[in-house]
Amino acid sequence: MDAQWRTDFLGTGYQCLTLELGEDDEGPIVATLVSHAPKPPPPPTVAGRARGLLHRLRAPVAPEPVQAVLYIHGWTDYFFQTELADFWAGLGVAFYALDLRKYGRSLRPGQTAGYITDLQEYDADIEAAMAALTDHIRSTREADTPVRISLMAHSTGGLVASLWAHRHPGRIEALILNSPWLELRGSWIVRTATAGLLEPLARLRPKARLKVPELTNYWRSISRQGDGEWDLDPQLRPPSSWPIRAGWISAVLNGHAQVARGLDIRVPILLLASATSTVAVSWTETMKTSDSVLDVNLMVQRGLLLGPQVTVCRFDNALHDVLLSSLPVRRRVYGKLEQWARAFVLKPERSARS
């Protein structure tokens, strides 16, 4: 698998790997793993190898564990956040990002963008990515090097990652959620009523397109072509959301219902969110300094149901993706993220676990 890695369009220091996931009625399904791992240490000298061999003969020791982060994007999205990759690399953490099936690098001609009818189907994407990144790391180290993986995810990806972590205890070190979509904006009453109305349509015509407004407000808040700072590929991240399909939204609402009943994720969880939301159809200037997609108060309420150890950090003037906010906000976010990571991801006693 390692031989199939190729240079990614993000440029120097980035590689990508296509993960084959079978087929559905639209053809072959793939996910794409993007790598930005810290450079491996230089090879030891002859004298150093000799000393190492003598040391192992006298007192055999296990290889040093490697910490890795696997990042999952949100809806109508793909991985482009090189600043985030550099942050983790600066901490000595191997960084990988996953473009899920039918998103970004993984979307193939003729496929329905982002379409899925059961969020659990993404288990195959995550499992393939974790296996591939483990092999990739071990290809430059000893074959039995322990790899400690933490999940980081944004928005809809945060819902997917949370449900996966609940179903797969003991597989990750920590879960980091950047404005996760854990409940329908409004309340559980709205979600329940919506799910009831959608169920027949989702069952009979799952690809039926729902008539909802096509908003560009959030894109405007992050894109350099609008009021934001980021260069976005218009094919991979169009200004308005992809069409909402009955089967897809039904799968999301089912995931929200699971969260509302409470999950049991037994690893440290960090939830990053804006301090405020702006709920409006038309553009307002406050959308440049708030979450214009989700209700952050409801998000935090649901976040506390994910597991017994949840840390919530909210940031004034942050956007929906807090790491795409203005530079002063991002500096505060990265400061808190580093503080939390050093306590719960990089602690020596955690890294030394076998």
PDB file of N, CA, C and O in Angstrom, residues 196-251:
ATOM      1  N   GLY A 196     -39.878  12.128  11.143  1.00  0.00           N
ATOM      2  CA  GLY A 196     -41.137  11.451  10.855  1.00  0.00           C
ATOM      3  C   GLY A 196     -41.676  11.768   9.472  1.00  0.00           C
ATOM      4  O   GLY A 196     -42.184  10.886   8.762  1.00  0.00           O
ATOM      5  N   LEU A 197     -41.529  13.022   9.064  1.00  0.00           N
ATOM      6  CA  LEU A 197     -42.003  13.420   7.739  1.00  0.00           C
ATOM      7  C   LEU A 197     -41.115  12.869   6.627  1.00  0.00           C
ATOM      8  O   LEU A 197     -41.594  12.549   5.532  1.00  0.00           O
ATOM      9  N   LEU A 198     -39.815  12.750   6.908  1.00  0.00           N
ATOM     10  CA  LEU A 198     -38.870  12.314   5.885  1.00  0.00           C
ATOM     11  C   LEU A 198     -38.838  10.808   5.685  1.00  0.00           C
ATOM     12  O   LEU A 198     -38.466  10.332   4.610  1.00  0.00           O
ATOM     13  N   GLU A 199     -39.220  10.055   6.696  1.00  0.00           N
ATOM     14  CA  GLU A 199     -39.019   8.609   6.661  1.00  0.00           C
ATOM     15  C   GLU A 199     -39.587   7.941   5.412  1.00  0.00           C
ATOM     16  O   GLU A 199     -38.881   7.168   4.736  1.00  0.00           O
ATOM     17  N   PRO A 200     -40.838   8.208   5.021  1.00  0.00           N
ATOM     18  CA  PRO A 200     -41.363   7.558   3.808  1.00  0.00           C
ATOM     19  C   PRO A 200     -40.572   7.948   2.553  1.00  0.00           C
ATOM     20  O   PRO A 200     -40.288   7.101   1.699  1.00  0.00           O
ATOM     21  N   LEU A 201     -40.215   9.233   2.428  1.00  0.00           N
ATOM     22  CA  LEU A 201     -39.473   9.694   1.265  1.00  0.00           C
ATOM     23  C   LEU A 201     -38.080   9.080   1.233  1.00  0.00           C
ATOM     24  O   LEU A 201     -37.605   8.635   0.172  1.00  0.00           O
ATOM     25  N   ALA A 202     -37.411   9.044   2.398  1.00  0.00           N
ATOM     26  CA  ALA A 202     -36.066   8.480   2.470  1.00  0.00           C
ATOM     27  C   ALA A 202     -36.068   6.995   2.132  1.00  0.00           C
ATOM     28  O   ALA A 202     -35.102   6.477   1.560  1.00  0.00           O
ATOM     29  N   ARG A 203     -37.145   6.311   2.464  1.00  0.00           N
ATOM     30  CA  ARG A 203     -37.245   4.877   2.180  1.00  0.00           C
ATOM     31  C   ARG A 203     -37.549   4.606   0.711  1.00  0.00           C
ATOM     32  O   ARG A 203     -36.988   3.691   0.106  1.00  0.00           O
ATOM     33  N   LEU A 204     -38.445   5.399   0.114  1.00  0.00           N
ATOM     34  CA  LEU A 204     -38.894   5.147  -1.247  1.00  0.00           C
ATOM     35  C   LEU A 204     -38.048   5.867  -2.296  1.00  0.00           C
ATOM     36  O   LEU A 204     -37.804   5.337  -3.378  1.00  0.00           O
ATOM     37  N   ARG A 205     -37.598   7.076  -1.992  1.00  0.00           N
ATOM     38  CA  ARG A 205     -36.810   7.874  -2.938  1.00  0.00           C
ATOM     39  C   ARG A 205     -35.639   8.532  -2.198  1.00  0.00           C
ATOM     40  O   ARG A 205     -35.617   9.743  -1.987  1.00  0.00           O
ATOM     41  N   PRO A 206     -34.670   7.728  -1.774  1.00  0.00           N
ATOM     42  CA  PRO A 206     -33.599   8.263  -0.910  1.00  0.00           C
ATOM     43  C   PRO A 206     -32.762   9.370  -1.547  1.00  0.00           C
ATOM     44  O   PRO A 206     -32.203  10.195  -0.838  1.00  0.00           O
ATOM     45  N   LYS A 207     -32.692   9.409  -2.873  1.00  0.00           N
ATOM     46  CA  LYS A 207     -31.898  10.450  -3.528  1.00  0.00           C
ATOM     47  C   LYS A 207     -32.731  11.664  -3.907  1.00  0.00           C
ATOM     48  O   LYS A 207     -32.232  12.577  -4.588  1.00  0.00           O
ATOM     49  N   ALA A 208     -33.975  11.701  -3.455  1.00  0.00           N
ATOM     50  CA  ALA A 208     -34.823  12.859  -3.751  1.00  0.00           C
ATOM     51  C   ALA A 208     -34.201  14.114  -3.153  1.00  0.00           C
ATOM     52  O   ALA A 208     -33.772  14.129  -1.998  1.00  0.00           O
ATOM     53  N   ARG A 209     -34.177  15.178  -3.936  1.00  0.00           N
ATOM     54  CA  ARG A 209     -33.570  16.440  -3.493  1.00  0.00           C
ATOM     55  C   ARG A 209     -34.600  17.277  -2.758  1.00  0.00           C
ATOM     56  O   ARG A 209     -35.700  17.518  -3.264  1.00  0.00           O
ATOM     57  N   LEU A 210     -34.254  17.690  -1.536  1.00  0.00           N
ATOM     58  CA  LEU A 210     -35.164  18.517  -0.746  1.00  0.00           C
ATOM     59  C   LEU A 210     -35.038  19.973  -1.168  1.00  0.00           C
ATOM     60  O   LEU A 210     -33.945  20.451  -1.510  1.00  0.00           O
ATOM     61  N   LYS A 211     -36.141  20.668  -1.143  1.00  0.00           N
ATOM     62  CA  LYS A 211     -36.146  22.078  -1.510  1.00  0.00           C
ATOM     63  C   LYS A 211     -35.808  22.925  -0.290  1.00  0.00           C
ATOM     64  O   LYS A 211     -36.661  23.245   0.532  1.00  0.00           O
ATOM     65  N   VAL A 212     -34.535  23.242  -0.161  1.00  0.00           N
ATOM     66  CA  VAL A 212     -34.053  24.087   0.934  1.00  0.00           C
ATOM     67  C   VAL A 212     -33.250  25.225   0.321  1.00  0.00           C
ATOM     68  O   VAL A 212     -32.688  25.092  -0.777  1.00  0.00           O
ATOM     69  N   PRO A 213     -33.174  26.378   0.995  1.00  0.00           N
ATOM     70  CA  PRO A 213     -32.420  27.520   0.447  1.00  0.00           C
ATOM     71  C   PRO A 213     -30.945  27.171   0.237  1.00  0.00           C
ATOM     72  O   PRO A 213     -30.334  26.488   1.067  1.00  0.00           O
ATOM     73  N   GLU A 214     -30.391  27.626  -0.872  1.00  0.00           N
ATOM     74  CA  GLU A 214     -28.964  27.441  -1.134  1.00  0.00           C
ATOM     75  C   GLU A 214     -28.223  28.687  -0.662  1.00  0.00           C
ATOM     76  O   GLU A 214     -28.165  29.704  -1.355  1.00  0.00           O
ATOM     77  N   LEU A 215     -27.666  28.599   0.527  1.00  0.00           N
ATOM     78  CA  LEU A 215     -27.022  29.753   1.159  1.00  0.00           C
ATOM     79  C   LEU A 215     -25.522  29.759   0.898  1.00  0.00           C
ATOM     80  O   LEU A 215     -24.893  28.701   0.828  1.00  0.00           O
ATOM     81  N   THR A 216     -24.962  30.940   0.781  1.00  0.00           N
ATOM     82  CA  THR A 216     -23.517  31.090   0.596  1.00  0.00           C
ATOM     83  C   THR A 216     -22.880  31.884   1.747  1.00  0.00           C
ATOM     84  O   THR A 216     -21.717  32.273   1.656  1.00  0.00           O
ATOM     85  N   ASN A 217     -23.624  32.091   2.809  1.00  0.00           N
ATOM     86  CA  ASN A 217     -23.140  32.942   3.897  1.00  0.00           C
ATOM     87  C   ASN A 217     -21.862  32.409   4.533  1.00  0.00           C
ATOM     88  O   ASN A 217     -20.900  33.161   4.759  1.00  0.00           O
ATOM     89  N   TYR A 218     -21.846  31.111   4.856  1.00  0.00           N
ATOM     90  CA  TYR A 218     -20.666  30.571   5.522  1.00  0.00           C
ATOM     91  C   TYR A 218     -19.468  30.592   4.581  1.00  0.00           C
ATOM     92  O   TYR A 218     -18.357  30.957   4.988  1.00  0.00           O
ATOM     93  N   TRP A 219     -19.676  30.214   3.310  1.00  0.00           N
ATOM     94  CA  TRP A 219     -18.591  30.273   2.331  1.00  0.00           C
ATOM     95  C   TRP A 219     -18.036  31.696   2.261  1.00  0.00           C
ATOM     96  O   TRP A 219     -16.814  31.881   2.218  1.00  0.00           O
ATOM     97  N   ARG A 220     -18.904  32.686   2.271  1.00  0.00           N
ATOM     98  CA  ARG A 220     -18.462  34.075   2.210  1.00  0.00           C
ATOM     99  C   ARG A 220     -17.600  34.424   3.418  1.00  0.00           C
ATOM    100  O   ARG A 220     -16.641  35.193   3.298  1.00  0.00           O
ATOM    101  N   SER A 221     -17.901  33.849   4.580  1.00  0.00           N
ATOM    102  CA  SER A 221     -17.163  34.180   5.799  1.00  0.00           C
ATOM    103  C   SER A 221     -15.766  33.570   5.827  1.00  0.00           C
ATOM    104  O   SER A 221     -14.901  34.036   6.577  1.00  0.00           O
ATOM    105  N   ILE A 222     -15.514  32.522   5.006  1.00  0.00           N
ATOM    106  CA  ILE A 222     -14.203  31.870   5.044  1.00  0.00           C
ATOM    107  C   ILE A 222     -13.392  32.051   3.770  1.00  0.00           C
ATOM    108  O   ILE A 222     -12.162  31.979   3.805  1.00  0.00           O
ATOM    109  N   SER A 223     -14.045  32.291   2.638  1.00  0.00           N
ATOM    110  CA  SER A 223     -13.334  32.347   1.357  1.00  0.00           C
ATOM    111  C   SER A 223     -12.646  33.698   1.144  1.00  0.00           C
ATOM    112  O   SER A 223     -13.206  34.752   1.444  1.00  0.00           O
ATOM    113  N   ARG A 224     -11.452  33.625   0.572  1.00  0.00           N
ATOM    114  CA  ARG A 224     -10.742  34.847   0.215  1.00  0.00           C
ATOM    115  C   ARG A 224     -11.497  35.639  -0.856  1.00  0.00           C
ATOM    116  O   ARG A 224     -11.351  36.856  -0.974  1.00  0.00           O
ATOM    117  N   GLN A 225     -12.352  34.960  -1.614  1.00  0.00           N
ATOM    118  CA  GLN A 225     -13.177  35.639  -2.605  1.00  0.00           C
ATOM    119  C   GLN A 225     -14.363  36.364  -1.972  1.00  0.00           C
ATOM    120  O   GLN A 225     -15.051  37.125  -2.657  1.00  0.00           O
ATOM    121  N   GLY A 226     -14.604  36.108  -0.690  1.00  0.00           N
ATOM    122  CA  GLY A 226     -15.642  36.810   0.050  1.00  0.00           C
ATOM    123  C   GLY A 226     -15.016  37.682   1.114  1.00  0.00           C
ATOM    124  O   GLY A 226     -14.207  38.571   0.826  1.00  0.00           O
ATOM    125  N   ASP A 227     -15.348  37.398   2.397  1.00  0.00           N
ATOM    126  CA  ASP A 227     -14.805  38.176   3.507  1.00  0.00           C
ATOM    127  C   ASP A 227     -13.826  37.376   4.354  1.00  0.00           C
ATOM    128  O   ASP A 227     -13.438  37.809   5.435  1.00  0.00           O
ATOM    129  N   GLY A 228     -13.416  36.188   3.873  1.00  0.00           N
ATOM    130  CA  GLY A 228     -12.526  35.335   4.641  1.00  0.00           C
ATOM    131  C   GLY A 228     -11.084  35.392   4.181  1.00  0.00           C
ATOM    132  O   GLY A 228     -10.690  36.275   3.412  1.00  0.00           O
ATOM    133  N   GLU A 229     -10.284  34.411   4.623  1.00  0.00           N
ATOM    134  CA  GLU A 229      -8.839  34.415   4.386  1.00  0.00           C
ATOM    135  C   GLU A 229      -8.354  33.224   3.582  1.00  0.00           C
ATOM    136  O   GLU A 229      -7.151  33.101   3.333  1.00  0.00           O
ATOM    137  N   TRP A 230      -9.252  32.331   3.125  1.00  0.00           N
ATOM    138  CA  TRP A 230      -8.800  31.035   2.655  1.00  0.00           C
ATOM    139  C   TRP A 230      -9.080  30.824   1.175  1.00  0.00           C
ATOM    140  O   TRP A 230     -10.118  31.225   0.666  1.00  0.00           O
ATOM    141  N   ASP A 231      -8.132  30.183   0.507  1.00  0.00           N
ATOM    142  CA  ASP A 231      -8.291  29.815  -0.898  1.00  0.00           C
ATOM    143  C   ASP A 231      -8.977  28.459  -0.968  1.00  0.00           C
ATOM    144  O   ASP A 231      -8.411  27.439  -0.533  1.00  0.00           O
ATOM    145  N   LEU A 232     -10.173  28.445  -1.512  1.00  0.00           N
ATOM    146  CA  LEU A 232     -10.968  27.225  -1.582  1.00  0.00           C
ATOM    147  C   LEU A 232     -11.126  26.782  -3.030  1.00  0.00           C
ATOM    148  O   LEU A 232     -11.407  27.599  -3.910  1.00  0.00           O
ATOM    149  N   ASP A 233     -10.969  25.500  -3.264  1.00  0.00           N
ATOM    150  CA  ASP A 233     -11.182  24.946  -4.598  1.00  0.00           C
ATOM    151  C   ASP A 233     -12.681  24.943  -4.877  1.00  0.00           C
ATOM    152  O   ASP A 233     -13.445  24.284  -4.169  1.00  0.00           O
ATOM    153  N   PRO A 234     -13.153  25.671  -5.900  1.00  0.00           N
ATOM    154  CA  PRO A 234     -14.595  25.774  -6.135  1.00  0.00           C
ATOM    155  C   PRO A 234     -15.249  24.453  -6.528  1.00  0.00           C
ATOM    156  O   PRO A 234     -16.464  24.303  -6.385  1.00  0.00           O
ATOM    157  N   GLN A 235     -14.455  23.510  -7.032  1.00  0.00           N
ATOM    158  CA  GLN A 235     -15.013  22.200  -7.359  1.00  0.00           C
ATOM    159  C   GLN A 235     -15.156  21.328  -6.127  1.00  0.00           C
ATOM    160  O   GLN A 235     -16.110  20.562  -6.002  1.00  0.00           O
ATOM    161  N   LEU A 236     -14.213  21.442  -5.212  1.00  0.00           N
ATOM    162  CA  LEU A 236     -14.237  20.615  -4.001  1.00  0.00           C
ATOM    163  C   LEU A 236     -15.009  21.267  -2.862  1.00  0.00           C
ATOM    164  O   LEU A 236     -15.521  20.575  -1.983  1.00  0.00           O
ATOM    165  N   ARG A 237     -15.074  22.607  -2.868  1.00  0.00           N
ATOM    166  CA  ARG A 237     -15.793  23.335  -1.827  1.00  0.00           C
ATOM    167  C   ARG A 237     -16.570  24.472  -2.496  1.00  0.00           C
ATOM    168  O   ARG A 237     -16.151  25.623  -2.493  1.00  0.00           O
ATOM    169  N   PRO A 238     -17.726  24.161  -3.146  1.00  0.00           N
ATOM    170  CA  PRO A 238     -18.491  25.189  -3.849  1.00  0.00           C
ATOM    171  C   PRO A 238     -19.086  26.210  -2.882  1.00  0.00           C
ATOM    172  O   PRO A 238     -19.226  25.935  -1.686  1.00  0.00           O
ATOM    173  N   PRO A 239     -19.460  27.386  -3.377  1.00  0.00           N
ATOM    174  CA  PRO A 239     -20.005  28.440  -2.497  1.00  0.00           C
ATOM    175  C   PRO A 239     -21.255  28.025  -1.729  1.00  0.00           C
ATOM    176  O   PRO A 239     -21.389  28.356  -0.554  1.00  0.00           O
ATOM    177  N   SER A 240     -22.161  27.308  -2.366  1.00  0.00           N
ATOM    178  CA  SER A 240     -23.361  26.858  -1.660  1.00  0.00           C
ATOM    179  C   SER A 240     -23.245  25.370  -1.357  1.00  0.00           C
ATOM    180  O   SER A 240     -22.441  24.658  -1.972  1.00  0.00           O
ATOM    181  N   SER A 241     -24.039  24.901  -0.436  1.00  0.00           N
ATOM    182  CA  SER A 241     -24.013  23.500  -0.047  1.00  0.00           C
ATOM    183  C   SER A 241     -24.430  22.614  -1.206  1.00  0.00           C
ATOM    184  O   SER A 241     -25.169  23.017  -2.101  1.00  0.00           O
ATOM    185  N   TRP A 242     -23.944  21.370  -1.190  1.00  0.00           N
ATOM    186  CA  TRP A 242     -24.459  20.397  -2.132  1.00  0.00           C
ATOM    187  C   TRP A 242     -25.954  20.185  -1.888  1.00  0.00           C
ATOM    188  O   TRP A 242     -26.454  20.468  -0.792  1.00  0.00           O
ATOM    189  N   PRO A 243     -26.685  19.691  -2.884  1.00  0.00           N
ATOM    190  CA  PRO A 243     -28.111  19.400  -2.677  1.00  0.00           C
ATOM    191  C   PRO A 243     -28.334  18.458  -1.493  1.00  0.00           C
ATOM    192  O   PRO A 243     -27.564  17.517  -1.283  1.00  0.00           O
ATOM    193  N   ILE A 244     -29.354  18.746  -0.718  1.00  0.00           N
ATOM    194  CA  ILE A 244     -29.700  17.903   0.430  1.00  0.00           C
ATOM    195  C   ILE A 244     -30.620  16.787  -0.044  1.00  0.00           C
ATOM    196  O   ILE A 244     -31.702  17.043  -0.580  1.00  0.00           O
ATOM    197  N   ARG A 245     -30.199  15.541   0.143  1.00  0.00           N
ATOM    198  CA  ARG A 245     -30.966  14.374  -0.275  1.00  0.00           C
ATOM    199  C   ARG A 245     -31.696  13.764   0.912  1.00  0.00           C
ATOM    200  O   ARG A 245     -31.195  13.766   2.036  1.00  0.00           O
ATOM    201  N   ALA A 246     -32.866  13.201   0.640  1.00  0.00           N
ATOM    202  CA  ALA A 246     -33.706  12.656   1.705  1.00  0.00           C
ATOM    203  C   ALA A 246     -32.985  11.560   2.493  1.00  0.00           C
ATOM    204  O   ALA A 246     -33.031  11.528   3.724  1.00  0.00           O
ATOM    205  N   GLY A 247     -32.306  10.652   1.790  1.00  0.00           N
ATOM    206  CA  GLY A 247     -31.615   9.566   2.476  1.00  0.00           C
ATOM    207  C   GLY A 247     -30.471  10.050   3.341  1.00  0.00           C
ATOM    208  O   GLY A 247     -30.239   9.533   4.442  1.00  0.00           O
ATOM    209  N   TRP A 248     -29.748  11.080   2.845  1.00  0.00           N
ATOM    210  CA  TRP A 248     -28.614  11.608   3.608  1.00  0.00           C
ATOM    211  C   TRP A 248     -29.071  12.303   4.885  1.00  0.00           C
ATOM    212  O   TRP A 248     -28.542  12.035   5.970  1.00  0.00           O
ATOM    213  N   ILE A 249     -30.047  13.194   4.779  1.00  0.00           N
ATOM    214  CA  ILE A 249     -30.480  13.915   5.977  1.00  0.00           C
ATOM    215  C   ILE A 249     -31.139  12.969   6.960  1.00  0.00           C
ATOM    216  O   ILE A 249     -31.038  13.151   8.182  1.00  0.00           O
ATOM    217  N   SER A 250     -31.787  11.913   6.469  1.00  0.00           N
ATOM    218  CA  SER A 250     -32.364  10.917   7.369  1.00  0.00           C
ATOM    219  C   SER A 250     -31.262  10.212   8.155  1.00  0.00           C
ATOM    220  O   SER A 250     -31.404   9.960   9.362  1.00  0.00           O
ATOM    221  N   ALA A 251     -30.132   9.911   7.493  1.00  0.00           N
ATOM    222  CA  ALA A 251     -29.002   9.285   8.189  1.00  0.00           C
ATOM    223  C   ALA A 251     -28.430  10.209   9.259  1.00  0.00           C
ATOM    224  O   ALA A 251     -28.088   9.774  10.369  1.00  0.00           O
TER     225      ALA A 251
END
